[in-house]
Amino acid sequence: MHAYANPARFLSLAKPLTLWFLVVGVLLIAFGSGYGILAAPADRLMGDSVRILYIHVPTAWLSMGGWTSIAIASIIQIVWRHPLAAVAARAVAVPGALYTALALATGSIWARPTWGTWWVWDGRITSMLVLFFLYLAYIALANASSEKGGVSRVTAIFGIVGAVNIPIINRSVVWWNTLHQPASITAGGSSIDSAFLWPLLVNVIGFSLLFGAIVLMRMRAILAETKVEARLRRMAAE
Amino acid sequence: MNHWPFVIASYAIVLISTGMVVLWAYIAMRQSEKKAEQLSKKK
């Protein structure tokens, strides 16, 4: 891990990986989404609105995965003082917030024909809304207290404490009465028919790779900005 | 109820937003890296 603490070494890996993630991600999303709209079967109960599954689940996955990444990067920053951990956490924040908003939006759109309502204050949806607010607060904290491109210890601690919401979101459909369906894919297996499962997995992998590309681009931008600031400071001092 | 307007709206929102965030991240990265390159060439 510390082998890539050197930004130059990290960038030598990040540059080819960015393009690879972008191209493969876009291709998988194009295939998964195209199949979801045009070829996937309709559901017996939900009808054609089940096609929103192939978009809604990846966005929800990324929203929770994004905050989990922030929490892990924050722990690495505080415990091991890895210089790129703080940069990584900051890079995840904006795309993570975006995908949380998209998960809420697509969930709301799917809820209308399925549940007969755009919104309900149940455990799953409310905890996802809380996650969105946590992202916004994290972004505000990170922007107010950035240090050498990364985030301050206070922001890192916020990232770790906020992770308590992730298992709450996950378990919300078990703990409380909810309109949201319970988990279909668990460690023990899947209750989804393969006709729905494989295009869903294609889209989840595609969106994850694209998210990785976005985070790498954000990290490269932050590292370049830090380099520019340091150079300008040195030039001003001379 | 016809579900297709809901399906199309969902896909449109996600795919357009994804495209925009990729473009934003790419443009910001290119601008920052270009500025860093130009500064490193200055003595």
mmCIF file of C-alpha atoms in Angstrom:
data_model
loop_
_atom_site.group_PDB
_atom_site.id
_atom_site.type_symbol
_atom_site.label_atom_id
_atom_site.label_comp_id
_atom_site.label_asym_id
_atom_site.label_seq_id
_atom_site.Cartn_x
_atom_site.Cartn_y
_atom_site.Cartn_z
ATOM 1 C CA MET A 1 0.000 0.000 0.000
ATOM 2 C CA HIS A 2 2.792 2.376 0.918
ATOM 3 C CA ALA A 3 4.473 1.574 -2.406
ATOM 4 C CA TYR A 4 1.832 3.868 -3.951
ATOM 5 C CA ALA A 5 2.180 6.619 -1.345
ATOM 6 C CA ASN A 6 4.497 8.302 -3.851
ATOM 7 C CA PRO A 7 2.189 10.325 -6.129
ATOM 8 C CA ALA A 8 4.407 9.754 -9.180
ATOM 9 C CA ARG A 9 4.229 5.968 -8.716
ATOM 10 C CA PHE A 10 0.479 6.165 -8.123
ATOM 11 C CA LEU A 11 0.000 8.258 -11.269
ATOM 12 C CA SER A 12 1.973 5.748 -13.370
ATOM 13 C CA LEU A 13 -0.719 3.199 -12.443
ATOM 14 C CA ALA A 14 -3.699 5.587 -12.427
ATOM 15 C CA LYS A 15 -3.219 6.919 -15.965
ATOM 16 C CA PRO A 16 -3.681 3.615 -17.878
ATOM 17 C CA LEU A 17 -6.259 2.364 -15.372
ATOM 18 C CA THR A 18 -8.458 5.455 -15.876
ATOM 19 C CA LEU A 19 -8.898 4.758 -19.586
ATOM 20 C CA TRP A 20 -9.371 1.023 -19.057
ATOM 21 C CA PHE A 21 -12.056 1.525 -16.397
ATOM 22 C CA LEU A 22 -13.799 4.169 -18.520
ATOM 23 C CA VAL A 23 -13.963 2.138 -21.735
ATOM 24 C CA VAL A 24 -14.913 -1.196 -20.148
ATOM 25 C CA GLY A 25 -17.407 0.521 -17.807
ATOM 26 C CA VAL A 26 -19.146 2.335 -20.665
ATOM 27 C CA LEU A 27 -19.340 -0.846 -22.767
ATOM 28 C CA LEU A 28 -20.811 -2.902 -19.917
ATOM 29 C CA ILE A 29 -23.345 -0.168 -19.067
ATOM 30 C CA ALA A 30 -24.352 0.162 -22.711
ATOM 31 C CA PHE A 31 -24.879 -3.585 -22.970
ATOM 32 C CA GLY A 32 -26.596 -4.002 -19.590
ATOM 33 C CA SER A 33 -28.877 -0.973 -20.002
ATOM 34 C CA GLY A 34 -29.699 -1.804 -23.617
ATOM 35 C CA TYR A 35 -30.624 -5.337 -22.631
ATOM 36 C CA GLY A 36 -32.598 -4.045 -19.647
ATOM 37 C CA ILE A 37 -34.718 -1.725 -21.783
ATOM 38 C CA LEU A 38 -35.120 -3.801 -24.936
ATOM 39 C CA ALA A 39 -34.723 -7.497 -24.207
ATOM 40 C CA ALA A 40 -35.199 -8.240 -20.512
ATOM 41 C CA PRO A 41 -38.543 -9.812 -19.581
ATOM 42 C CA ALA A 42 -41.211 -7.875 -17.693
ATOM 43 C CA ASP A 43 -42.015 -8.948 -14.153
ATOM 44 C CA ARG A 44 -45.222 -10.863 -13.411
ATOM 45 C CA LEU A 45 -46.287 -8.367 -10.718
ATOM 46 C CA MET A 46 -44.364 -5.156 -11.445
ATOM 47 C CA GLY A 47 -44.660 -5.299 -15.224
ATOM 48 C CA ASP A 48 -42.252 -3.199 -17.300
ATOM 49 C CA SER A 49 -41.308 -0.966 -14.356
ATOM 50 C CA VAL A 50 -38.951 -3.799 -13.240
ATOM 51 C CA ARG A 51 -36.546 -2.514 -15.931
ATOM 52 C CA ILE A 52 -35.700 0.351 -13.552
ATOM 53 C CA LEU A 53 -33.985 -2.357 -11.442
ATOM 54 C CA TYR A 54 -30.960 -2.325 -13.783
ATOM 55 C CA ILE A 55 -30.390 1.399 -13.091
ATOM 56 C CA HIS A 56 -31.641 1.800 -9.534
ATOM 57 C CA VAL A 57 -29.656 -1.025 -7.919
ATOM 58 C CA PRO A 58 -26.240 0.059 -9.319
ATOM 59 C CA THR A 59 -26.804 3.650 -8.142
ATOM 60 C CA ALA A 60 -27.800 2.456 -4.658
ATOM 61 C CA TRP A 61 -24.797 0.107 -4.585
ATOM 62 C CA LEU A 62 -22.454 2.971 -5.511
ATOM 63 C CA SER A 63 -23.969 5.337 -2.951
ATOM 64 C CA MET A 64 -23.257 2.918 -0.099
ATOM 65 C CA GLY A 65 -19.980 1.688 -1.591
ATOM 66 C CA GLY A 66 -18.846 5.287 -1.948
ATOM 67 C CA TRP A 67 -19.318 6.101 1.723
ATOM 68 C CA THR A 68 -17.721 2.786 2.732
ATOM 69 C CA SER A 69 -14.698 3.793 0.618
ATOM 70 C CA ILE A 70 -14.591 7.187 2.346
ATOM 71 C CA ALA A 71 -14.658 5.481 5.746
ATOM 72 C CA ILE A 72 -11.872 3.016 4.823
ATOM 73 C CA ALA A 73 -9.724 5.800 3.312
ATOM 74 C CA SER A 74 -10.305 7.919 6.430
ATOM 75 C CA ILE A 75 -9.146 5.076 8.716
ATOM 76 C CA ILE A 76 -6.033 4.599 6.560
ATOM 77 C CA GLN A 77 -5.388 8.354 6.712
ATOM 78 C CA ILE A 78 -5.653 8.521 10.511
ATOM 79 C CA VAL A 79 -3.966 5.220 11.425
ATOM 80 C CA TRP A 80 -1.218 4.902 8.801
ATOM 81 C CA ARG A 81 -1.074 8.561 7.652
ATOM 82 C CA HIS A 82 -1.020 7.392 4.027
ATOM 83 C CA PRO A 83 -0.769 10.635 2.000
ATOM 84 C CA LEU A 84 -3.077 9.514 -0.803
ATOM 85 C CA ALA A 85 -5.835 8.190 1.471
ATOM 86 C CA ALA A 86 -7.124 11.686 2.188
ATOM 87 C CA VAL A 87 -7.016 12.543 -1.516
ATOM 88 C CA ALA A 88 -8.975 9.370 -2.324
ATOM 89 C CA ALA A 89 -11.654 10.146 0.275
ATOM 90 C CA ARG A 90 -12.096 13.657 -1.094
ATOM 91 C CA ALA A 91 -12.259 12.318 -4.666
ATOM 92 C CA VAL A 92 -15.115 9.909 -3.833
ATOM 93 C CA ALA A 93 -17.353 12.498 -2.159
ATOM 94 C CA VAL A 94 -18.956 14.283 -5.124
ATOM 95 C CA PRO A 95 -19.667 11.209 -7.302
ATOM 96 C CA GLY A 96 -20.874 9.386 -4.174
ATOM 97 C CA ALA A 97 -23.331 12.185 -3.419
ATOM 98 C CA LEU A 98 -24.506 12.219 -7.031
ATOM 99 C CA TYR A 99 -25.239 8.492 -7.079
ATOM 100 C CA THR A 100 -27.067 8.734 -3.755
ATOM 101 C CA ALA A 101 -29.298 11.424 -5.267
ATOM 102 C CA LEU A 102 -29.809 9.241 -8.347
ATOM 103 C CA ALA A 103 -30.713 6.235 -6.184
ATOM 104 C CA LEU A 104 -33.336 8.357 -4.398
ATOM 105 C CA ALA A 105 -34.654 9.764 -7.688
ATOM 106 C CA THR A 106 -34.909 6.434 -9.521
ATOM 107 C CA GLY A 107 -36.363 4.812 -6.401
ATOM 108 C CA SER A 108 -39.023 7.514 -6.253
ATOM 109 C CA ILE A 109 -39.812 7.132 -9.963
ATOM 110 C CA TRP A 110 -40.098 3.344 -9.546
ATOM 111 C CA ALA A 111 -42.235 3.739 -6.420
ATOM 112 C CA ARG A 112 -44.956 5.690 -8.193
ATOM 113 C CA PRO A 113 -46.224 2.870 -10.456
ATOM 114 C CA THR A 114 -45.315 0.124 -7.958
ATOM 115 C CA TRP A 115 -46.424 1.494 -4.579
ATOM 116 C CA GLY A 116 -48.766 4.239 -5.792
ATOM 117 C CA THR A 117 -46.709 6.976 -4.135
ATOM 118 C CA TRP A 118 -43.568 9.022 -4.963
ATOM 119 C CA TRP A 119 -42.251 8.953 -1.404
ATOM 120 C CA VAL A 120 -42.762 7.242 1.930
ATOM 121 C CA TRP A 121 -40.884 7.857 5.180
ATOM 122 C CA ASP A 122 -39.877 4.250 5.751
ATOM 123 C CA GLY A 123 -36.544 2.965 7.104
ATOM 124 C CA ARG A 124 -34.756 2.320 3.821
ATOM 125 C CA ILE A 125 -35.649 5.543 2.024
ATOM 126 C CA THR A 126 -35.193 7.768 5.076
ATOM 127 C CA SER A 127 -31.758 6.299 5.862
ATOM 128 C CA MET A 128 -30.722 6.806 2.204
ATOM 129 C CA LEU A 129 -31.814 10.453 2.473
ATOM 130 C CA VAL A 130 -29.705 10.756 5.640
ATOM 131 C CA LEU A 131 -26.762 9.345 3.643
ATOM 132 C CA PHE A 132 -27.256 12.049 1.014
ATOM 133 C CA PHE A 133 -27.167 14.762 3.713
ATOM 134 C CA LEU A 134 -24.032 13.153 5.177
ATOM 135 C CA TYR A 135 -22.352 13.378 1.775
ATOM 136 C CA LEU A 136 -23.248 17.073 1.469
ATOM 137 C CA ALA A 137 -21.881 17.761 4.941
ATOM 138 C CA TYR A 138 -18.695 15.832 4.125
ATOM 139 C CA ILE A 139 -18.180 17.857 0.926
ATOM 140 C CA ALA A 140 -18.691 21.125 2.842
ATOM 141 C CA LEU A 141 -16.227 20.051 5.560
ATOM 142 C CA ALA A 142 -13.668 18.851 3.001
ATOM 143 C CA ASN A 143 -13.825 22.114 1.044
ATOM 144 C CA ALA A 144 -13.525 24.198 4.223
ATOM 145 C CA SER A 145 -10.522 22.349 5.572
ATOM 146 C CA SER A 146 -8.478 20.869 2.737
ATOM 147 C CA GLU A 147 -4.824 20.228 3.497
ATOM 148 C CA LYS A 148 -2.419 19.561 0.620
ATOM 149 C CA GLY A 149 -5.295 18.300 -1.517
ATOM 150 C CA GLY A 150 -6.578 15.916 1.127
ATOM 151 C CA VAL A 151 -8.983 16.410 4.011
ATOM 152 C CA SER A 152 -8.406 17.365 7.649
ATOM 153 C CA ARG A 153 -8.551 14.891 10.535
ATOM 154 C CA VAL A 154 -11.946 16.304 11.542
ATOM 155 C CA THR A 155 -13.328 15.488 8.099
ATOM 156 C CA ALA A 156 -11.774 12.019 8.259
ATOM 157 C CA ILE A 157 -13.385 11.370 11.652
ATOM 158 C CA PHE A 158 -16.724 12.510 10.192
ATOM 159 C CA GLY A 159 -16.218 10.011 7.362
ATOM 160 C CA ILE A 160 -15.648 7.182 9.847
ATOM 161 C CA VAL A 161 -18.543 8.071 12.177
ATOM 162 C CA GLY A 162 -20.936 8.504 9.247
ATOM 163 C CA ALA A 163 -20.295 4.884 8.248
ATOM 164 C CA VAL A 164 -22.639 3.813 11.051
ATOM 165 C CA ASN A 165 -25.460 4.658 8.603
ATOM 166 C CA ILE A 166 -24.370 1.983 6.100
ATOM 167 C CA PRO A 167 -25.428 -1.112 8.102
ATOM 168 C CA ILE A 168 -28.580 0.799 9.119
ATOM 169 C CA ILE A 169 -29.474 1.227 5.435
ATOM 170 C CA ASN A 170 -28.661 -2.433 4.776
ATOM 171 C CA ARG A 171 -30.658 -3.810 7.725
ATOM 172 C CA SER A 172 -33.520 -1.303 7.518
ATOM 173 C CA VAL A 173 -35.664 -3.676 5.450
ATOM 174 C CA VAL A 174 -35.228 -6.358 8.147
ATOM 175 C CA TRP A 175 -35.598 -4.212 11.274
ATOM 176 C CA TRP A 176 -38.602 -2.088 10.286
ATOM 177 C CA ASN A 177 -41.872 -2.426 8.376
ATOM 178 C CA THR A 178 -41.235 -1.101 4.908
ATOM 179 C CA LEU A 179 -42.686 -1.013 1.424
ATOM 180 C CA HIS A 180 -39.171 -1.571 0.052
ATOM 181 C CA GLN A 181 -38.546 -5.194 -0.826
ATOM 182 C CA PRO A 182 -36.073 -7.168 1.338
ATOM 183 C CA ALA A 183 -32.598 -8.064 0.093
ATOM 184 C CA SER A 184 -32.715 -10.361 -2.932
ATOM 185 C CA ILE A 185 -28.968 -10.898 -3.181
ATOM 186 C CA THR A 186 -27.293 -12.007 0.042
ATOM 187 C CA ALA A 187 -24.147 -13.850 1.086
ATOM 188 C CA GLY A 188 -26.244 -17.024 1.008
ATOM 189 C CA GLY A 189 -27.333 -16.638 -2.602
ATOM 190 C CA SER A 190 -29.865 -14.864 -4.780
ATOM 191 C CA SER A 191 -33.638 -15.088 -5.004
ATOM 192 C CA ILE A 192 -33.677 -13.237 -8.333
ATOM 193 C CA ASP A 193 -34.297 -15.260 -11.494
ATOM 194 C CA SER A 194 -31.204 -15.500 -13.705
ATOM 195 C CA ALA A 195 -33.037 -13.645 -16.502
ATOM 196 C CA PHE A 196 -32.980 -10.561 -14.262
ATOM 197 C CA LEU A 197 -29.777 -11.333 -12.366
ATOM 198 C CA TRP A 198 -27.111 -11.409 -15.059
ATOM 199 C CA PRO A 199 -27.964 -8.066 -16.747
ATOM 200 C CA LEU A 200 -28.152 -6.565 -13.261
ATOM 201 C CA LEU A 201 -24.656 -7.845 -12.446
ATOM 202 C CA VAL A 202 -23.347 -6.550 -15.804
ATOM 203 C CA ASN A 203 -24.675 -3.077 -14.972
ATOM 204 C CA VAL A 204 -23.392 -3.169 -11.370
ATOM 205 C CA ILE A 205 -19.886 -4.048 -12.602
ATOM 206 C CA GLY A 206 -20.097 -1.462 -15.411
ATOM 207 C CA PHE A 207 -21.188 1.349 -13.106
ATOM 208 C CA SER A 208 -18.561 0.344 -10.526
ATOM 209 C CA LEU A 209 -15.782 0.532 -13.127
ATOM 210 C CA LEU A 210 -17.071 3.900 -14.338
ATOM 211 C CA PHE A 211 -17.187 5.155 -10.749
ATOM 212 C CA GLY A 212 -13.590 3.990 -10.353
ATOM 213 C CA ALA A 213 -12.625 5.966 -13.476
ATOM 214 C CA ILE A 214 -14.333 9.090 -12.112
ATOM 215 C CA VAL A 215 -12.546 8.744 -8.752
ATOM 216 C CA LEU A 216 -9.175 8.253 -10.466
ATOM 217 C CA MET A 217 -9.780 11.372 -12.606
ATOM 218 C CA ARG A 218 -10.709 13.333 -9.462
ATOM 219 C CA MET A 219 -7.577 12.113 -7.672
ATOM 220 C CA ARG A 220 -5.399 13.085 -10.637
ATOM 221 C CA ALA A 221 -7.011 16.556 -10.710
ATOM 222 C CA ILE A 222 -6.527 17.064 -6.944
ATOM 223 C CA LEU A 223 -2.879 15.926 -7.103
ATOM 224 C CA ALA A 224 -2.201 18.283 -10.049
ATOM 225 C CA GLU A 225 -3.859 21.192 -8.191
ATOM 226 C CA THR A 226 -1.725 20.455 -5.113
ATOM 227 C CA LYS A 227 1.406 20.445 -7.300
ATOM 228 C CA VAL A 228 0.405 23.809 -8.834
ATOM 229 C CA GLU A 229 -0.239 25.352 -5.398
ATOM 230 C CA ALA A 230 3.097 24.121 -4.058
ATOM 231 C CA ARG A 231 4.947 25.409 -7.120
ATOM 232 C CA LEU A 232 3.261 28.840 -6.929
ATOM 233 C CA ARG A 233 4.130 29.057 -3.199
ATOM 234 C CA ARG A 234 7.776 28.239 -3.973
ATOM 235 C CA MET A 235 7.873 30.814 -6.772
ATOM 236 C CA ALA A 236 6.355 33.466 -4.487
ATOM 237 C CA ALA A 237 8.943 32.719 -1.811
ATOM 238 C CA GLU A 238 11.870 33.129 -4.229
ATOM 239 C CA MET B 1 -50.888 2.540 -16.035
ATOM 240 C CA ASN B 2 -48.242 2.712 -18.736
ATOM 241 C CA HIS B 3 -44.875 2.121 -17.052
ATOM 242 C CA TRP B 4 -42.666 3.123 -19.982
ATOM 243 C CA PRO B 5 -42.523 6.898 -19.215
ATOM 244 C CA PHE B 6 -41.202 5.987 -15.748
ATOM 245 C CA VAL B 7 -38.620 3.586 -17.201
ATOM 246 C CA ILE B 8 -37.419 6.109 -19.793
ATOM 247 C CA ALA B 9 -37.273 8.930 -17.224
ATOM 248 C CA SER B 10 -35.124 6.778 -14.878
ATOM 249 C CA TYR B 11 -32.666 5.756 -17.574
ATOM 250 C CA ALA B 12 -32.469 9.296 -18.959
ATOM 251 C CA ILE B 13 -31.755 10.853 -15.542
ATOM 252 C CA VAL B 14 -29.048 8.327 -14.645
ATOM 253 C CA LEU B 15 -27.305 8.109 -18.015
ATOM 254 C CA ILE B 16 -27.302 11.879 -18.618
ATOM 255 C CA SER B 17 -26.068 12.596 -15.055
ATOM 256 C CA THR B 18 -23.371 9.945 -15.420
ATOM 257 C CA GLY B 19 -22.250 11.454 -18.711
ATOM 258 C CA MET B 20 -22.122 14.917 -17.170
ATOM 259 C CA VAL B 21 -20.089 13.845 -14.118
ATOM 260 C CA VAL B 22 -17.618 11.937 -16.319
ATOM 261 C CA LEU B 23 -17.227 15.030 -18.516
ATOM 262 C CA TRP B 24 -16.810 17.300 -15.486
ATOM 263 C CA ALA B 25 -14.182 15.033 -13.929
ATOM 264 C CA TYR B 26 -12.310 14.689 -17.234
ATOM 265 C CA ILE B 27 -12.266 18.433 -18.002
ATOM 266 C CA ALA B 28 -11.155 19.318 -14.452
ATOM 267 C CA MET B 29 -8.405 16.694 -14.636
ATOM 268 C CA ARG B 30 -7.108 17.900 -18.024
ATOM 269 C CA GLN B 31 -7.136 21.564 -16.935
ATOM 270 C CA SER B 32 -5.271 20.844 -13.683
ATOM 271 C CA GLU B 33 -2.701 18.559 -15.311
ATOM 272 C CA LYS B 34 -2.115 21.063 -18.148
ATOM 273 C CA LYS B 35 -1.561 23.883 -15.609
ATOM 274 C CA ALA B 36 0.872 21.686 -13.635
ATOM 275 C CA GLU B 37 2.792 20.798 -16.816
ATOM 276 C CA GLN B 38 3.064 24.449 -17.871
ATOM 277 C CA LEU B 39 4.314 25.501 -14.424
ATOM 278 C CA SER B 40 6.889 22.720 -14.264
ATOM 279 C CA LYS B 41 8.353 23.936 -17.589
ATOM 280 C CA LYS B 42 8.828 27.467 -16.177
ATOM 281 C CA LYS B 43 12.191 28.023 -14.516
#
